[in-house]
Coordinates of C-alpha atoms and ligand atoms in Angstrom, one line a residue:
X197 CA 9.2 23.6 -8.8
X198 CA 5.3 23.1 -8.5
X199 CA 5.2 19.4 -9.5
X200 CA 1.8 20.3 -11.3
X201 CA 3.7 23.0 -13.3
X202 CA 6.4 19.8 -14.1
X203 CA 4.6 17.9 -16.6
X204 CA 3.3 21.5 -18.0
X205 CA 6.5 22.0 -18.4
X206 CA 7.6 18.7 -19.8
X207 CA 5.2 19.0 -22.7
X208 CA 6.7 22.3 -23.7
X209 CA 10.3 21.3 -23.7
X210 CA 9.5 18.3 -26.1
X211 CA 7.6 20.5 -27.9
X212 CA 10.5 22.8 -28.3
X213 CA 13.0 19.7 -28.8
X214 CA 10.9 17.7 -31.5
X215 CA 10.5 21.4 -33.6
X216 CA 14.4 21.4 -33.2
X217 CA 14.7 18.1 -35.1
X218 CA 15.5 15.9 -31.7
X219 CA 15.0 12.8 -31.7
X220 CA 11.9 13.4 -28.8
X221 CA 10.3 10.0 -29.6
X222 CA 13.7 7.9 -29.8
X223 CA 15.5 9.6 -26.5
X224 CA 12.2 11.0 -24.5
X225 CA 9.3 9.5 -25.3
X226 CA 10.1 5.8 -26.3
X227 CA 12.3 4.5 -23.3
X228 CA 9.5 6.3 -20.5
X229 CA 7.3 3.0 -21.4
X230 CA 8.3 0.0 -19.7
X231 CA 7.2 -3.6 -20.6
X232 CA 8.3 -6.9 -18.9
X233 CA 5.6 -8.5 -20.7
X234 CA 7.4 -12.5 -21.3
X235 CA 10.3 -11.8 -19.4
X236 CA 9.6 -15.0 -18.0
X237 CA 9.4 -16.7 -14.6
X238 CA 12.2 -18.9 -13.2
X239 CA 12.1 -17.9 -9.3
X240 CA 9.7 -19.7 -7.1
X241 CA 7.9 -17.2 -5.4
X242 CA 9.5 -17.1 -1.4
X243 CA 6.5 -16.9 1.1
X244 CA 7.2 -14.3 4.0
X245 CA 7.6 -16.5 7.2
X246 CA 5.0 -15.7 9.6
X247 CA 6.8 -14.0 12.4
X248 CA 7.3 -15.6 15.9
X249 CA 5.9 -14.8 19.2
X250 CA 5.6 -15.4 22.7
X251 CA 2.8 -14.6 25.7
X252 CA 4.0 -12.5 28.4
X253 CA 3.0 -12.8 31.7
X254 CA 0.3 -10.2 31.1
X255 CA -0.9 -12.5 27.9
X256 CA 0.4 -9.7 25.5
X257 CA 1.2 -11.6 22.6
X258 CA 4.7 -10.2 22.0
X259 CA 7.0 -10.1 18.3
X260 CA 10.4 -8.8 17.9
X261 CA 11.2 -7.0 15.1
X262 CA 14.5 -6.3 14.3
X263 CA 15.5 -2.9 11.3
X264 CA 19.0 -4.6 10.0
X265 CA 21.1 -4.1 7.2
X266 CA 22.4 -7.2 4.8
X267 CA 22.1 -8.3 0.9
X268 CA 20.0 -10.0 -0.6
X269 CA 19.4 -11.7 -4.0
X270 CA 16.6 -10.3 -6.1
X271 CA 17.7 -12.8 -8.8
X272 CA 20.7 -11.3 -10.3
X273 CA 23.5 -11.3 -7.6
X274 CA 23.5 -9.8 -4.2
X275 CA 23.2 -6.1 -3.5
X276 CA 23.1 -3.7 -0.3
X277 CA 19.3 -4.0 1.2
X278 CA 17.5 -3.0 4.6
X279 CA 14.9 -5.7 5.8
X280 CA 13.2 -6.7 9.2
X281 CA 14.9 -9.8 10.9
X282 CA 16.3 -10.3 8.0
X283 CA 18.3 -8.7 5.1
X284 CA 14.9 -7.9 3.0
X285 CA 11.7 -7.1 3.9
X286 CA 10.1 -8.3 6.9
X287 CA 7.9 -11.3 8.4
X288 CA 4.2 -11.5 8.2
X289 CA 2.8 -10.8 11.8
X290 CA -0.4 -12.5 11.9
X291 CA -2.9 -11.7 15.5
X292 CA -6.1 -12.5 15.7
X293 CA -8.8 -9.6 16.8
X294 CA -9.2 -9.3 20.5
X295 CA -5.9 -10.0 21.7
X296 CA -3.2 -7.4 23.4
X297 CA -0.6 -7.7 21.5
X298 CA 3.3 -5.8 21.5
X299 CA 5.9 -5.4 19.0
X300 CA 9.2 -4.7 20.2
X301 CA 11.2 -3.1 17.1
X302 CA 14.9 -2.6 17.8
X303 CA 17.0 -0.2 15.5
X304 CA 20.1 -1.8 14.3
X305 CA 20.2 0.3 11.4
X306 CA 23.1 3.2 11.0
X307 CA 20.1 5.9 11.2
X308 CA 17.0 6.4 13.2
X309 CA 14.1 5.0 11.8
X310 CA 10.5 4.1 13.1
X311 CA 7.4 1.4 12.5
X312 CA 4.1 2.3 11.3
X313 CA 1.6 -0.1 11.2
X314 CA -0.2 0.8 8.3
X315 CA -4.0 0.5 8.3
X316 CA -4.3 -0.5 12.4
X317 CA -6.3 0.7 14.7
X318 CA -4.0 1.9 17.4
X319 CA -3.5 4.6 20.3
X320 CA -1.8 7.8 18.4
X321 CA 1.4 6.7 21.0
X322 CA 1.6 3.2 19.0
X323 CA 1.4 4.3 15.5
X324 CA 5.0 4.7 15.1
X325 CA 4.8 7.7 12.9
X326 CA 7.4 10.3 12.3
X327 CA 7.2 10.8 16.5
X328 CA 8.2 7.5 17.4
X329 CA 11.8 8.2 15.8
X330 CA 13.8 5.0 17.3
X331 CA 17.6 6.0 17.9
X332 CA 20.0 3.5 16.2
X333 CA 21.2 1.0 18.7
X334 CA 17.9 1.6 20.9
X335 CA 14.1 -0.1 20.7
X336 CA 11.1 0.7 21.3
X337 CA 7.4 -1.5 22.1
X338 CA 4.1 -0.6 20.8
X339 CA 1.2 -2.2 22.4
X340 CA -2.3 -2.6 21.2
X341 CA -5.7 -4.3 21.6
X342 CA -6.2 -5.7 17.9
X343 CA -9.6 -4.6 17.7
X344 CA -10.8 -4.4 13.7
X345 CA -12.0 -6.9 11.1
X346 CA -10.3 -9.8 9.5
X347 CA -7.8 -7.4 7.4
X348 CA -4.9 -7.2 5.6
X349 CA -2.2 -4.5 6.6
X350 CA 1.6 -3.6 6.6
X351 CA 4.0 -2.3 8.6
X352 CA 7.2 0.2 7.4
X353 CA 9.0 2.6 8.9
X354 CA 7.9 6.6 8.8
X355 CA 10.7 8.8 9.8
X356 CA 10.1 12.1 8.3
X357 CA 12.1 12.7 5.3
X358 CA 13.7 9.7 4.8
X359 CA 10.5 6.9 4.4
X360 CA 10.6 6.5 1.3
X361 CA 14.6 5.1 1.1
X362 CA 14.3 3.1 3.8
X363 CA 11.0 1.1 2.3
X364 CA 12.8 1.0 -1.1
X365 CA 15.9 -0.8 1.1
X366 CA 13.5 -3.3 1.8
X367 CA 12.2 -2.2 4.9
X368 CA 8.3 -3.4 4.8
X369 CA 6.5 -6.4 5.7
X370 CA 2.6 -7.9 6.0
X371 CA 0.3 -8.1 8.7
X372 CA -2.8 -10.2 8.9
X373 CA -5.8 -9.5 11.4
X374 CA -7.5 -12.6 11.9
X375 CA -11.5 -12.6 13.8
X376 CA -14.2 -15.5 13.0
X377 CA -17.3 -12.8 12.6
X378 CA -15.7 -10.4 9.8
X379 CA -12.9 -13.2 8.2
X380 CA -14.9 -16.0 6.1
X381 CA -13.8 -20.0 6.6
X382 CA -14.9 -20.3 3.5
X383 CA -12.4 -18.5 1.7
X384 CA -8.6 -20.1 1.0
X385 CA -7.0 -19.4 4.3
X386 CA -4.0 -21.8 4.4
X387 CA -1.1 -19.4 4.9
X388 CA 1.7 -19.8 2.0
X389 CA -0.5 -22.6 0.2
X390 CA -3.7 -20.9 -0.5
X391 CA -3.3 -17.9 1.0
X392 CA -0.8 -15.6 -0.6
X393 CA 1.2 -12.6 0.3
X394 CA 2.2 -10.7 -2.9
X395 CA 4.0 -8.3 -1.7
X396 CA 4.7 -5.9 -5.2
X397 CA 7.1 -3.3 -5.7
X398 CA 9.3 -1.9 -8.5
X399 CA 12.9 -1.8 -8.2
X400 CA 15.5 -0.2 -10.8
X401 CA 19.3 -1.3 -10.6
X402 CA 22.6 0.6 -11.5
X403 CA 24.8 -0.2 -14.2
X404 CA 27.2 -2.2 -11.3
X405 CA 24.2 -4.3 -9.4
X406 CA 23.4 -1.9 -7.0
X407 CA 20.0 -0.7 -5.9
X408 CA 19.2 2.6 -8.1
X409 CA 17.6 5.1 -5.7
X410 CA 17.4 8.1 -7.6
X411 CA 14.1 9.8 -8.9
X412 CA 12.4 9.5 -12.0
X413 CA 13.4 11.9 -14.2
X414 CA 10.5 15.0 -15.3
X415 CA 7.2 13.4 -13.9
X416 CA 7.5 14.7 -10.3
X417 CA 6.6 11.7 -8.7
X418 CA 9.7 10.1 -7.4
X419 CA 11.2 6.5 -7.6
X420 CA 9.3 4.1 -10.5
X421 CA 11.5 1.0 -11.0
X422 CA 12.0 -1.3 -14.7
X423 CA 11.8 -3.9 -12.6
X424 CA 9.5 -5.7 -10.0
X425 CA 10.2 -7.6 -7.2
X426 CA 7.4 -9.6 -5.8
X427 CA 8.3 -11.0 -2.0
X428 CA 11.7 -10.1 -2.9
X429 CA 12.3 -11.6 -6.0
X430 CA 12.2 -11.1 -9.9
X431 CA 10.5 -13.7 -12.1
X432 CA 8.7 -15.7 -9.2
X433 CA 6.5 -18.4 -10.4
X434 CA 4.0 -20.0 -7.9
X435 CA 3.0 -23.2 -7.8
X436 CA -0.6 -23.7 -6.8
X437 CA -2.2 -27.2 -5.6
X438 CA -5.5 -26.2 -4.8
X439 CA -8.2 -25.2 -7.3
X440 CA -8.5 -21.5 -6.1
X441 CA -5.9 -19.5 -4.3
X442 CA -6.7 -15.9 -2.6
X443 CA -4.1 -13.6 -3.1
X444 CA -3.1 -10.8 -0.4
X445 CA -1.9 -8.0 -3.2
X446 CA 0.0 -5.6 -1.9
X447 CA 1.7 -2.5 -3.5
X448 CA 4.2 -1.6 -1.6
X449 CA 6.2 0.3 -4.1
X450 CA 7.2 3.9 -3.4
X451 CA 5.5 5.4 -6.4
X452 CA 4.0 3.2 -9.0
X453 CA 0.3 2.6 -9.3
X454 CA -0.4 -0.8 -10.5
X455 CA -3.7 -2.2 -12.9
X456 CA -4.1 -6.0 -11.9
X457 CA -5.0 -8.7 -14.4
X458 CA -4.7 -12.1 -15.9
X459 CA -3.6 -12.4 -19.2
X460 CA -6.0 -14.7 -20.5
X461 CA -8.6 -12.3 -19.4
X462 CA -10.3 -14.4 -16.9
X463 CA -12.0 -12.7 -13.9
X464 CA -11.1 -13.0 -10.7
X465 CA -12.9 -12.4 -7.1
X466 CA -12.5 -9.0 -5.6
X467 CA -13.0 -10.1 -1.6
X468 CA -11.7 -7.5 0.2
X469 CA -9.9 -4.4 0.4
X470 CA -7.5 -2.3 2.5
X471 CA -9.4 -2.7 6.1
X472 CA -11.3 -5.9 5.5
X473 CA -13.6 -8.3 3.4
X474 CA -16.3 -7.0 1.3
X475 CA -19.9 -7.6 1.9
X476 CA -19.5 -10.2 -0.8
X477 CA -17.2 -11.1 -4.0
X478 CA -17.1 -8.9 -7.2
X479 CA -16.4 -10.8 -10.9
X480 CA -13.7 -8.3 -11.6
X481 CA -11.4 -8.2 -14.7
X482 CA -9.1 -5.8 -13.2
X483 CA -7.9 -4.3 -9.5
X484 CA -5.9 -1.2 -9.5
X485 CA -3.7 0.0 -6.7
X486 CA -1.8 2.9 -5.8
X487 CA 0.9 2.7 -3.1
X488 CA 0.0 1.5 -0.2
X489 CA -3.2 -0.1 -1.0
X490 CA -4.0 -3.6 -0.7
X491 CA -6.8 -6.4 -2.5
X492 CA -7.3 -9.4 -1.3
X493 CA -8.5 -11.6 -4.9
X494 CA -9.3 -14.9 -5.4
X495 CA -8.3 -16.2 -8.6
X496 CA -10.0 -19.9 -9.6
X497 CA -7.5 -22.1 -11.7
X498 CA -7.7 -24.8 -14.6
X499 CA -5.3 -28.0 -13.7
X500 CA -2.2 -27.5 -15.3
X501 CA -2.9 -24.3 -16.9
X502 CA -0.2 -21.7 -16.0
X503 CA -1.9 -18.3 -15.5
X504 CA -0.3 -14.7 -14.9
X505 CA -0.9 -12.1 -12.8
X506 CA 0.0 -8.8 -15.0
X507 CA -0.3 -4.8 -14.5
X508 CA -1.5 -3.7 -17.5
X509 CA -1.8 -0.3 -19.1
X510 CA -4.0 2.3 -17.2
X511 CA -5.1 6.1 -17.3
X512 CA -3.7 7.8 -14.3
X513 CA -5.3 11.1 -15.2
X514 CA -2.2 13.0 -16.0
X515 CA -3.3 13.3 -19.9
X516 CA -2.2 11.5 -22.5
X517 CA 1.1 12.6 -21.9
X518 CA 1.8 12.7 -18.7
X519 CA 0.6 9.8 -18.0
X520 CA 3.4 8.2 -19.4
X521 CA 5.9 9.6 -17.7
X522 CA 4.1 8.3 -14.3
X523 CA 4.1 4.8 -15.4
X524 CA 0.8 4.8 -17.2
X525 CA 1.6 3.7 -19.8
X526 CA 3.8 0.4 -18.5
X527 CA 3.1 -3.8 -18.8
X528 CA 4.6 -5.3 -15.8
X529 CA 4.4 -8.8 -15.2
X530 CA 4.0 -9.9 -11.7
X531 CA 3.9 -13.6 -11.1
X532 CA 2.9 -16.9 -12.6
X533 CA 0.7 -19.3 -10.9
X534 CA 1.5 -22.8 -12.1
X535 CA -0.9 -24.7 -10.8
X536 CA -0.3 -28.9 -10.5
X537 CA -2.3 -31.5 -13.1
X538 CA -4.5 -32.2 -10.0
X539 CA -5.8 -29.7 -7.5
X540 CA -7.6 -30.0 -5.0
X541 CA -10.7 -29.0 -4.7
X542 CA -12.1 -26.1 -1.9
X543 CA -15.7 -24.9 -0.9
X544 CA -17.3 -22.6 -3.3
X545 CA -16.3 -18.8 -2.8
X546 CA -19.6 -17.8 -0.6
X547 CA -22.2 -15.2 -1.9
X548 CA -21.7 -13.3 1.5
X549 CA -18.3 -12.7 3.1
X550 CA -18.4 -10.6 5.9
X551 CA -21.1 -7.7 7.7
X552 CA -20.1 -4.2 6.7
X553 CA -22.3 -1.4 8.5
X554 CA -22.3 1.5 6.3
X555 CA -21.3 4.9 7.3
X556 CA -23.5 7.2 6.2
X557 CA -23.7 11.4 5.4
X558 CA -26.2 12.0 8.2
X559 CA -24.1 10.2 11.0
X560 CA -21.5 13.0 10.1
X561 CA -20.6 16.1 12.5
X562 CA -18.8 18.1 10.3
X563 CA -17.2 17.8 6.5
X564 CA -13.3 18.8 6.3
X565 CA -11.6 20.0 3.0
X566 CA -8.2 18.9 1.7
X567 CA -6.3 20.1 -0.9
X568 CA -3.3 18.5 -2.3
X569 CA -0.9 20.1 -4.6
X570 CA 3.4 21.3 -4.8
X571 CA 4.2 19.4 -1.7
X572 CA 1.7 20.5 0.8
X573 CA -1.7 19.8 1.6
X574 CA -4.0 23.3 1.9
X575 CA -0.7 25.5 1.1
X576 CA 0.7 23.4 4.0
X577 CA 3.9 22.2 4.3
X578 CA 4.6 19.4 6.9
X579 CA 5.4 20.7 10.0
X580 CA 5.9 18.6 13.0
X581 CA 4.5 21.3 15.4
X582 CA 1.6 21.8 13.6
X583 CA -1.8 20.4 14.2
X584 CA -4.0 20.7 11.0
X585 CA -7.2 18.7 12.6
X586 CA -8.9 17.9 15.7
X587 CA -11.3 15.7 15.3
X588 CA -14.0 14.7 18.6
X589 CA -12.9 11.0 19.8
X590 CA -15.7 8.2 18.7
X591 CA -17.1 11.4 16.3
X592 CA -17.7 10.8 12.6
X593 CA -16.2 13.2 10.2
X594 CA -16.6 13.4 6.1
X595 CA -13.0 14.5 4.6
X596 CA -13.5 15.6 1.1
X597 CA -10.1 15.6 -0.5
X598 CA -9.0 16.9 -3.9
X599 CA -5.8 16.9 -6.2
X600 CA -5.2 20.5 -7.5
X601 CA -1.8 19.3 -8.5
X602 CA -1.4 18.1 -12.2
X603 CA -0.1 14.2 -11.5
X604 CA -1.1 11.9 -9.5
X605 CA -1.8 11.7 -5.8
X606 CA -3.1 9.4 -3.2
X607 CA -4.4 9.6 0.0
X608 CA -3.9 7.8 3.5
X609 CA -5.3 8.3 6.9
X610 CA -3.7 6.9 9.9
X611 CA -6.0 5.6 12.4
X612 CA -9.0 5.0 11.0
X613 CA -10.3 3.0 8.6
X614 CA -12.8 5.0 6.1
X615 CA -15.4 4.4 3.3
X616 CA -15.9 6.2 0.8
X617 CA -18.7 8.4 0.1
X618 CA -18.2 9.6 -3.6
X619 CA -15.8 9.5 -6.3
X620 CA -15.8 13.0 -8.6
X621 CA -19.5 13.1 -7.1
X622 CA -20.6 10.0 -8.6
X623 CA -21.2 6.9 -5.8
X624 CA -18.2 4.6 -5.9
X625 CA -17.6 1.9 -8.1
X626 CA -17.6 -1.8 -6.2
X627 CA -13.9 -1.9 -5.7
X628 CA -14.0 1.1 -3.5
X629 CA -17.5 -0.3 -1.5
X630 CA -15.4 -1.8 1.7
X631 CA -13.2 -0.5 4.6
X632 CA -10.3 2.1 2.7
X633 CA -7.8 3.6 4.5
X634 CA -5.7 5.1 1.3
X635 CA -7.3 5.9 -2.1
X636 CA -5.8 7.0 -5.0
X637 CA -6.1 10.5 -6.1
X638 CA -6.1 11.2 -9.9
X639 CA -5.6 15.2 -10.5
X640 CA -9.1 17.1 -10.2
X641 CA -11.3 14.2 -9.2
X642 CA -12.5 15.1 -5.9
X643 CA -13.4 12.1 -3.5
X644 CA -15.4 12.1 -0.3
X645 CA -14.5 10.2 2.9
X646 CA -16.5 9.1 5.6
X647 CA -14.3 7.9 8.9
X648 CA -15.2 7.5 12.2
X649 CA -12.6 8.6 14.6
X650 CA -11.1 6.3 17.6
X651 CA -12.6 6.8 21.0
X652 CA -9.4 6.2 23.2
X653 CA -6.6 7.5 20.9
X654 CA -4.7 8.5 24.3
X655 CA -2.1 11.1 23.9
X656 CA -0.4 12.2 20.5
X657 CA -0.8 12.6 16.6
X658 CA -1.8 10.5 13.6
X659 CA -1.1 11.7 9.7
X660 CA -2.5 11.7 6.7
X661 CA -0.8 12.0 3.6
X662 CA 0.2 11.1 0.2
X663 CA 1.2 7.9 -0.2
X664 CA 3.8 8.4 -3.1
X665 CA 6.7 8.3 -0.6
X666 CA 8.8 11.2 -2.5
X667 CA 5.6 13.4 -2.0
X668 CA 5.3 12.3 1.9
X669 CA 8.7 12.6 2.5
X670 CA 8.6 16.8 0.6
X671 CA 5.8 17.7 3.0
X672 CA 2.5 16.7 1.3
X673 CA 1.7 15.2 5.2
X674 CA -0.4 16.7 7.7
X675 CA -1.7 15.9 11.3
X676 CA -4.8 15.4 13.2
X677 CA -5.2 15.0 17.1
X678 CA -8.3 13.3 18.1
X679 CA -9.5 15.0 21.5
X680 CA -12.0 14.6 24.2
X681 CA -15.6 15.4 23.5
X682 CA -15.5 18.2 26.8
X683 CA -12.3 19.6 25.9
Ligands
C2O185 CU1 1.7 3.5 5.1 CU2 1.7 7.1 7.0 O1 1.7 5.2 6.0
CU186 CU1 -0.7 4.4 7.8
CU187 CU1 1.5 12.5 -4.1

């Protein structure tokens, strides 16, 4: 069924139920809200380890990563989970701009799978999309010249079909682009002390301890979790020695869109986005990200004063009742920073970060349309054979993208990093002023996207998509080939 017609659908069966004299509000409508809110913190927050490598004789710096099955400890006992190098998620690769670098990943997983670095700029060959399937028992190396700003990305594997179970297993992990002219010293930057990955997703458990992969029930949307996991673990707590920490948010949860906060209100620092640091900070009470969509904030802290990082009730512009039934509606809490009686103190955040040239609507050859709604993009199933774009290499393109479908979308281009132009024709608000590469997609707000395409993508495809893994993995994916400007 049309996932817009779902929720449609939804709203007429508790209609019909609560005219019957069911219990709609007891059975339906009450348990579809979720709040952790004081579940408390008793974990300490693990820090991904930063993932090892070596120089080849070519001066490649090379990583080994490593798909494996294992269990792992979420905080109530151990359970069946996927992970990179180790039984749960994976380590943070951190290269600095300019170098050559090569990941080998090897498949030791009982099914193929594949690793897409998320927000790179790499040759179409490297992206490790649903064409780079990886046999189980076999590897495979992608090599590429980091060349982007100071950013903060993730890798996760893409095989068509079957993405989003192998990133809710626990297959996932950071990256971390490192280059002097776009990444400011000024900003916290010591990795695991003041510099934090928070790697977020939402988890739900069977009755027996296991990992609950099914689907939300009704909304159309596919796996939201009661429960989330931050690093890996429920409840995490951080403690913080250092007057401000940055935090490296990322939602890496399969469906659920998250509305960042702390609870006492306070504002924190906006200071960069998906592909890099923002012209300079923005006071911001709240950060909101879809799947796949990453903030770096800086959040200054009181000595002694525990603060917490919540998600907090937000419209997701599937009406008032819809939106609960796509997590809308939820209070998640996310982690606690527990900062020591004396901290230390840092430089002052600076009132510029980083250069960001804009794109603008005049440098733009042509304007491209895309529709998303019941598992295709323009009518479009995804089709592995099929070539939906073909952009000129080095050319710059606007995409204008829309949700026709009744519940919420997102959308994520490989290969590029984009801003965006408008938002429902208005000019976007600060959070969306730096380098994007997905942006979330409320139903019938149409936003415009301004990218520049690579000039030597070599041979091969990159996708686009939703980034609600159940919607990826039904076909709402397409393809573009960037090609030479004679051909
Ligand atoms: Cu994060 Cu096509 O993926
Ligand atoms: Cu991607
Ligand atoms: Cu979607």
């Amino acid at each position: 069924m049309a996932v817009r017609r779902r929720l449609a659908y939804l709203a007429a069966v508790l209609t019909l139920l609560a005219g019957s004299g069911f219990a709609v509000d007891r059975w339906v409508w009450a348990p579809a809200m979720i709040s952790t809110a004081g579940a408390g913190f008793d974990r300490p927050l693990p820090i991904p380890p930063l993932a090892p490598s070596h120089r080849d004789r070519h001066g490649r710096r090379v990583y080994d990563l490593r798909a494996q099955a294992g269990e792992h400890d979420f905080g109530a006992g151990p359970v069946r989970t996927e992970g990179f190098d180790g039984s749960y998620l994976g380590p943070t690769l951190r290269m600095a701009r300019g170098e050559q670098v090569l990941v080998d990943v090897h498949d030791d997983l009982p099914e193929p799978t594949s690793v897409h670095w998320h927000g790179m700029r790499v040759p179409a060959a490297a992206d490790g999309g649903p064409h780079q399937l990886i046999a189980p028992g076999s590897s495979w190396s992608a090599s590429w010249r980091v060349d982007q700003p100071a950013a903060t990305l993730w890798y996760h594997p893409h095989p068509h079909g079957a993405t989003a179970q192998q990133v809710y297993r626990g297959l996932a992990g950071m990256i971390i682009v490192d280059d002097p002219a776009t990444g400011s010293p000024a900003l916290p930057h010591e990795y695991g002390v003041d510099d934090i990955p928070v790697i977020v997703q939402d988890k739900r458990f069977t009755a027996d301890g296991r990992l609950d992969a099914a689907n939300a029930p009704l909304a159309g949307i596919g796996l939201l979790g009661d429960t989330v996991a931050v690093n890996g673990v429920t409840g995490p707590f951080l403690p913080v020695v250092t007057r401000r920490v940055r935090l490296r948010l990322l939602n890496a949860s399969n469906a659920r869109t998250y509305d960042f906060g702390l609870t006492d209100g306070r504002r924190f620092a906006l200071v960069g986005t998906d592909g890099g640091l923002l012209e300079a900070p923005v006071r911001l009470r709240r950060i909101m990200l879809s799947p796949g969509e990453r903030a770096e904030i800086v959040v200054d802290l009181d000595p002694g004063r525990t603060e917490v990082l919540r998600s907090f009730p937000h419209p997701l512009g599937a009406g008032r009742l819809g939106d609960r039934f796509v997590g809308g509606d939820d209070t998640l809490d996310i982690l606690q920073l527990r900062p020591a009686p004396v901290l230390r103190p840092g430089p002052d955040l600076p009132a510029v970060l980083a250069p960001l040239p804009l794109l603008t609507r005049d440098r733009a050859a042509r304007t491209r349309e895309f529709h998303l709604d019941d598992d295709a993009i323009n009518g479009l199933p995804m089709d592995m054979d099929r070539v939906d774009a073909r952009p000129i290499a080095g050319s710059t393109e606007i995409w204008r993208v829309v949700n026709d479908d009744g519940i919420p979308h997102n959308f994520h281009v490989h290969g590029v990093q984009f801003q965006v132009l408008t938002v429902a024709g208005a000019a976007p608000p600060p959070q969306l002023r730096g380098w994007k590469d997905t942006v979330f997609l409320p139903p019938g707000r149409p936003v415009e996207l301004i990218m520049q395409f690579p000039r030597h993508p070599g041979p091969g495809v990159y996708m686009f998509h939703c980034h609600l893994l159940y919607h990826e993995d039904s076909g709402m994916m397409g393809q573009y080939a960037v090609i030479d400007p004679g051909s």
